[in-house]
């Protein structure tokens, strides 16, 4: 996890796993309803692409925090008068 910039590793509790699984079932049902009107070739193309999307999303660490505009403890720079 060295290349990952997350600060803490999180794990789900057993109750959290139950809730996540239930949510996944609901999501699959809703997605199925959305896919019914699509032509079969489009559904097939989508099913081939989704694993790539999932892999890309799972492998991306969160962005680094933005640097402050001024160092802590220093006053903010004043805006020039017009």
Backbone as a printed PyTorch tensor [residue, N CA C, xyz], in Angstrom:
tensor([[[  0.8310,  -1.1910,   0.0000],
         [  0.0000,   0.0000,   0.0000],
         [  0.8740,   1.2540,   0.0000]],

        [[  2.1450,   1.0870,  -0.3030],
         [  3.0790,   2.1970,  -0.2400],
         [  2.7560,   3.2990,  -1.2460]],

        [[  2.3340,   2.9460,  -2.4550],
         [  2.0300,   3.9520,  -3.4730],
         [  0.6810,   4.6220,  -3.2270]],

        [[ -0.1010,   4.0650,  -2.3480],
         [ -1.4300,   4.5980,  -2.0430],
         [ -1.2880,   5.7380,  -1.0420]],

        [[ -1.9060,   6.8830,  -1.3410],
         [ -1.7560,   8.0520,  -0.4780],
         [ -2.8150,   8.1380,   0.6120]],

        [[ -3.6810,   7.1350,   0.7020],
         [ -4.6510,   7.1880,   1.7970],
         [ -3.9140,   7.0790,   3.1150]],

        [[ -4.4190,   7.7270,   4.1230],
         [ -3.7050,   7.7880,   5.3860],
         [ -4.0160,   6.5990,   6.3050]],

        [[ -5.1980,   6.0240,   6.1940],
         [ -5.5720,   4.9120,   7.0600],
         [ -6.2620,   3.8380,   6.2330]],

        [[ -5.9550,   2.5970,   6.5610],
         [ -6.6260,   1.4810,   5.9110],
         [ -7.9090,   1.1950,   6.6830]],

        [[ -9.0150,   1.0690,   5.9720],
         [-10.3110,   0.8290,   6.6060],
         [-10.7990,  -0.5690,   6.2680]],

        [[-11.5220,  -1.1770,   7.1910],
         [-12.1770,  -2.4580,   6.9330],
         [-13.6160,  -2.3660,   7.4120]],

        [[-14.4710,  -3.1270,   6.7630],
         [-15.8800,  -3.1550,   7.1520],
         [-16.0890,  -4.1090,   8.3240]],

        [[-16.9980,  -3.7390,   9.1800],
         [-17.4120,  -4.6440,  10.2470],
         [-18.3320,  -5.6970,   9.6240]],

        [[-18.6140,  -6.7920,  10.3310],
         [-19.5640,  -7.7710,   9.8000],
         [-20.9230,  -7.1360,   9.4710]],

        [[-21.3950,  -6.2280,  10.3180],
         [-22.6700,  -5.5550,  10.0320],
         [-22.5490,  -4.6890,   8.7810]],

        [[-21.4060,  -4.0400,   8.6000],
         [-21.1820,  -3.2220,   7.4090],
         [-21.1720,  -4.0620,   6.1460]],

        [[-20.6000,  -5.2670,   6.2290],
         [-20.5910,  -6.1590,   5.0710],
         [-22.0040,  -6.5750,   4.6880]],

        [[-22.8640,  -6.8250,   5.6860],
         [-24.2600,  -7.1920,   5.4150],
         [-24.9670,  -6.0400,   4.7030]],

        [[-24.7660,  -4.8160,   5.1930],
         [-25.4080,  -3.6440,   4.5900],
         [-24.8910,  -3.4270,   3.1700]],

        [[-23.5820,  -3.5710,   2.9700],
         [-23.0050,  -3.3930,   1.6390],
         [-23.5720,  -4.4120,   0.6610]],

        [[-23.6790,  -5.6520,   1.0810],
         [-24.2270,  -6.6950,   0.2090],
         [-25.6840,  -6.4000,  -0.1360]],

        [[-26.4650,  -5.9540,   0.8420],
         [-27.8700,  -5.6150,   0.5780],
         [-27.9590,  -4.4590,  -0.4110]],

        [[-27.0960,  -3.4650,  -0.2340],
         [-27.0800,  -2.3320,  -1.1590],
         [-26.6780,  -2.7560,  -2.5580]],

        [[-25.7400,  -3.6910,  -2.6530],
         [-25.3320,  -4.2010,  -3.9590],
         [-26.4750,  -4.9050,  -4.6690]],

        [[-27.2660,  -5.6600,  -3.9190],
         [-28.4280,  -6.3280,  -4.5150],
         [-29.4490,  -5.3300,  -5.0320]],

        [[-29.7050,  -4.2950,  -4.2460],
         [-30.6320,  -3.2480,  -4.6920],
         [-30.1010,  -2.5480,  -5.9380]],

        [[-28.8140,  -2.2750,  -5.9570],
         [-28.2050,  -1.6050,  -7.1050],
         [-28.3200,  -2.4630,  -8.3610]],

        [[-28.0400,  -3.7650,  -8.2300],
         [-28.1510,  -4.6560,  -9.3880],
         [-29.5780,  -4.6840,  -9.9240]],

        [[-30.5610,  -4.6830,  -9.0220],
         [-31.9550,  -4.6700,  -9.4600],
         [-32.3100,  -3.3990, -10.2100]],

        [[-31.8670,  -2.2600,  -9.6930],
         [-32.1500,  -0.9800, -10.3520],
         [-31.4350,  -0.8860, -11.7000]],

        [[-30.1920,  -1.3520, -11.7520],
         [-29.4670,  -1.3240, -13.0240],
         [-30.1400,  -2.2210, -14.0560]],

        [[-30.6190,  -3.3690, -13.6150],
         [-31.3350,  -4.2580, -14.5280],
         [-32.5450,  -3.5770, -15.1330]],

        [[-33.2740,  -2.8270, -14.3110],
         [-34.4450,  -2.0950, -14.7940],
         [-34.0360,  -1.0550, -15.8400]],

        [[-32.9100,  -0.4010, -15.6260],
         [-32.4420,   0.6110, -16.5780],
         [-31.9610,  -0.0020, -17.8920]],

        [[-31.4370,  -1.2250, -17.8360],
         [-30.8730,  -1.8500, -19.0310],
         [-31.9070,  -2.5360, -19.9120]],

        [[-33.0880,  -2.8110, -19.3890],
         [-34.1140,  -3.5360, -20.1530],
         [-34.3990,  -2.8900, -21.5100]],

        [[-34.5630,  -1.5600, -21.6000],
         [-34.8980,  -0.9870, -22.9060],
         [-33.7260,  -0.9010, -23.8910]],

        [[-32.5010,  -1.1660, -23.4560],
         [-31.3530,  -1.0600, -24.3610],
         [-31.2990,  -2.2420, -25.3200]],

        [[-30.8550,  -1.9980, -26.5590],
         [-30.6680,  -3.1060, -27.5050],
         [-29.5760,  -4.0580, -26.9970]],

        [[-29.7060,  -5.3220, -27.3260],
         [-28.7840,  -6.3490, -26.8370],
         [-27.3140,  -6.0330, -27.1390]],

        [[-26.9630,  -5.5610, -28.3510],
         [-25.5420,  -5.2570, -28.6070],
         [-24.9790,  -4.1880, -27.6600]],

        [[-25.7990,  -3.2150, -27.2870],
         [-25.3390,  -2.1730, -26.3660],
         [-25.1440,  -2.7330, -24.9560]],

        [[-26.0250,  -3.6170, -24.5340],
         [-25.8790,  -4.2470, -23.2190],
         [-24.6030,  -5.0910, -23.1940]],

        [[-24.3440,  -5.8250, -24.2790],
         [-23.1280,  -6.6400, -24.3560],
         [-21.8740,  -5.7650, -24.3040]],

        [[-21.8840,  -4.6550, -25.0420],
         [-20.7310,  -3.7450, -25.0370],
         [-20.5130,  -3.1680, -23.6430]],

        [[-21.5950,  -2.7890, -22.9890],
         [-21.4920,  -2.2380, -21.6400],
         [-20.9360,  -3.2750, -20.6670]],

        [[-21.4000,  -4.5090, -20.7780],
         [-20.9240,  -5.5500, -19.8600],
         [-19.4430,  -5.8510, -20.0810]],

        [[-18.9450,  -5.6710, -21.3100],
         [-17.5110,  -5.8650, -21.5600],
         [-16.6830,  -4.7080, -21.0040]],

        [[-17.2370,  -3.4980, -20.9940],
         [-16.4820,  -2.3230, -20.5550],
         [-16.5020,  -2.1070, -19.0450]],

        [[-17.5390,  -2.5500, -18.3720],
         [-17.6520,  -2.2840, -16.9350],
         [-16.4750,  -2.8200, -16.1130]],

        [[-15.9450,  -4.0100, -16.3910],
         [-14.7730,  -4.4470, -15.6190],
         [-13.5720,  -3.5020, -15.7670]],

        [[-13.3890,  -2.9260, -16.9510],
         [-12.3010,  -1.9580, -17.1480],
         [-12.5300,  -0.7030, -16.3130]],

        [[-13.7630,  -0.2290, -16.3090],
         [-14.0900,   0.9650, -15.5290],
         [-13.8610,   0.6890, -14.0430]],

        [[-14.3320,  -0.4530, -13.5780],
         [-14.1630,  -0.8090, -12.1690],
         [-12.6820,  -0.8870, -11.7920]],

        [[-11.8680,  -1.5120, -12.6480],
         [-10.4350,  -1.6280, -12.3680],
         [ -9.7740,  -0.2550, -12.3350]],

        [[-10.1650,   0.6140, -13.2500],
         [ -9.5790,   1.9570, -13.2810],
         [ -9.9440,   2.7370, -12.0250]],

        [[-11.1820,   2.6060, -11.5900],
         [-11.6140,   3.3340, -10.3990],
         [-10.9870,   2.7720,  -9.1330]],

        [[-10.8460,   1.4710,  -9.0590],
         [-10.3020,   0.8430,  -7.8520],
         [ -8.8140,   1.1310,  -7.6840]],

        [[ -8.0960,   1.3490,  -8.7750],
         [ -6.6620,   1.5400,  -8.6930],
         [ -6.2160,   2.9780,  -8.5500]],

        [[ -7.1340,   3.8980,  -8.4460],
         [ -6.7690,   5.3070,  -8.3900],
         [ -6.7740,   5.8090,  -6.9590]],

        [[ -5.6160,   6.1970,  -6.4340],
         [ -5.6100,   6.7620,  -5.0850],
         [ -6.2250,   8.1600,  -5.0980]],

        [[ -6.6820,   8.6290,  -3.9590],
         [ -7.2740,   9.9630,  -3.9190],
         [ -6.2290,  11.0280,  -4.2440]],

        [[ -6.6600,  12.1890,  -4.7430],
         [ -5.6940,  13.2370,  -5.0730],
         [ -4.9990,  13.7660,  -3.8260]],

        [[ -3.8120,  14.2930,  -4.0190],
         [ -3.0770,  14.8860,  -2.8980],
         [ -3.7970,  16.1470,  -2.4430]],

        [[ -3.7330,  16.4470,  -1.1490],
         [ -4.3580,  17.6810,  -0.6760],
         [ -3.6760,  18.8910,  -1.3040]],

        [[ -4.4570,  19.9310,  -1.5610],
         [ -3.9100,  21.1560,  -2.1450],
         [ -3.0240,  21.8600,  -1.1270]],

        [[ -1.9580,  22.4600,  -1.6170],
         [ -1.0810,  23.2180,  -0.7290],
         [ -1.7770,  24.5230,  -0.3600]],

        [[ -1.6000,  24.9810,   0.8760],
         [ -2.2160,  26.2560,   1.2490],
         [ -1.5880,  27.3930,   0.4450]],

        [[ -2.3740,  28.4370,   0.2110],
         [ -1.8830,  29.5790,  -0.5490],
         [ -0.8330,  30.3610,   0.2260]],

        [[ -0.8760,  30.2980,   1.5340],
         [  0.1170,  30.9710,   2.3680],
         [  0.4650,  30.0320,   3.5170]],

        [[  1.6960,  30.0890,   4.0050],
         [  2.0980,  29.1780,   5.0840],
         [  1.2800,  29.4150,   6.3530]],

        [[  1.0270,  28.3600,   7.1350],
         [  0.2970,  28.5340,   8.3900],
         [  1.0320,  29.5080,   9.3080]],

        [[  0.2860,  30.3380,  10.0110],
         [  0.8670,  31.2980,  10.9320],
         [  1.2690,  32.6060,  10.2810]],

        [[  1.1750,  32.6980,   8.9670],
         [  1.5000,  33.9350,   8.2660],
         [  0.2020,  34.6000,   7.8250]],

        [[  0.1620,  35.9130,   7.8150],
         [ -1.0650,  36.5860,   7.3720],
         [ -1.3030,  36.3650,   5.8840]],

        [[ -2.5680,  36.4010,   5.5160],
         [ -2.9240,  36.2810,   4.1040],
         [ -2.4220,  37.5210,   3.3650]],

        [[ -1.9600,  37.3600,   2.1350],
         [ -1.5330,  38.5320,   1.3780],
         [ -2.7240,  39.4480,   1.0910]],

        [[ -2.4670,  40.7380,   1.1380],
         [ -3.5320,  41.7090,   0.8780],
         [ -3.7520,  41.8630,  -0.6170]],

        [[ -5.0090,  42.1080,  -0.9720],
         [ -5.3370,  42.3780,  -2.3650],
         [ -5.0070,  43.8420,  -2.6550]],

        [[ -4.4620,  44.1330,  -3.8250],
         [ -4.1470,  45.5290,  -4.1480],
         [ -5.4190,  46.3550,  -4.3000]],

        [[ -5.3280,  47.6130,  -3.8860],
         [ -6.4650,  48.5330,  -4.0380],
         [ -6.5330,  49.0160,  -5.4660]],

        [[ -7.7500,  49.3120,  -5.8950],
         [ -7.9320,  49.8370,  -7.2530],
         [ -8.2420,  51.2850,  -7.2290]]])
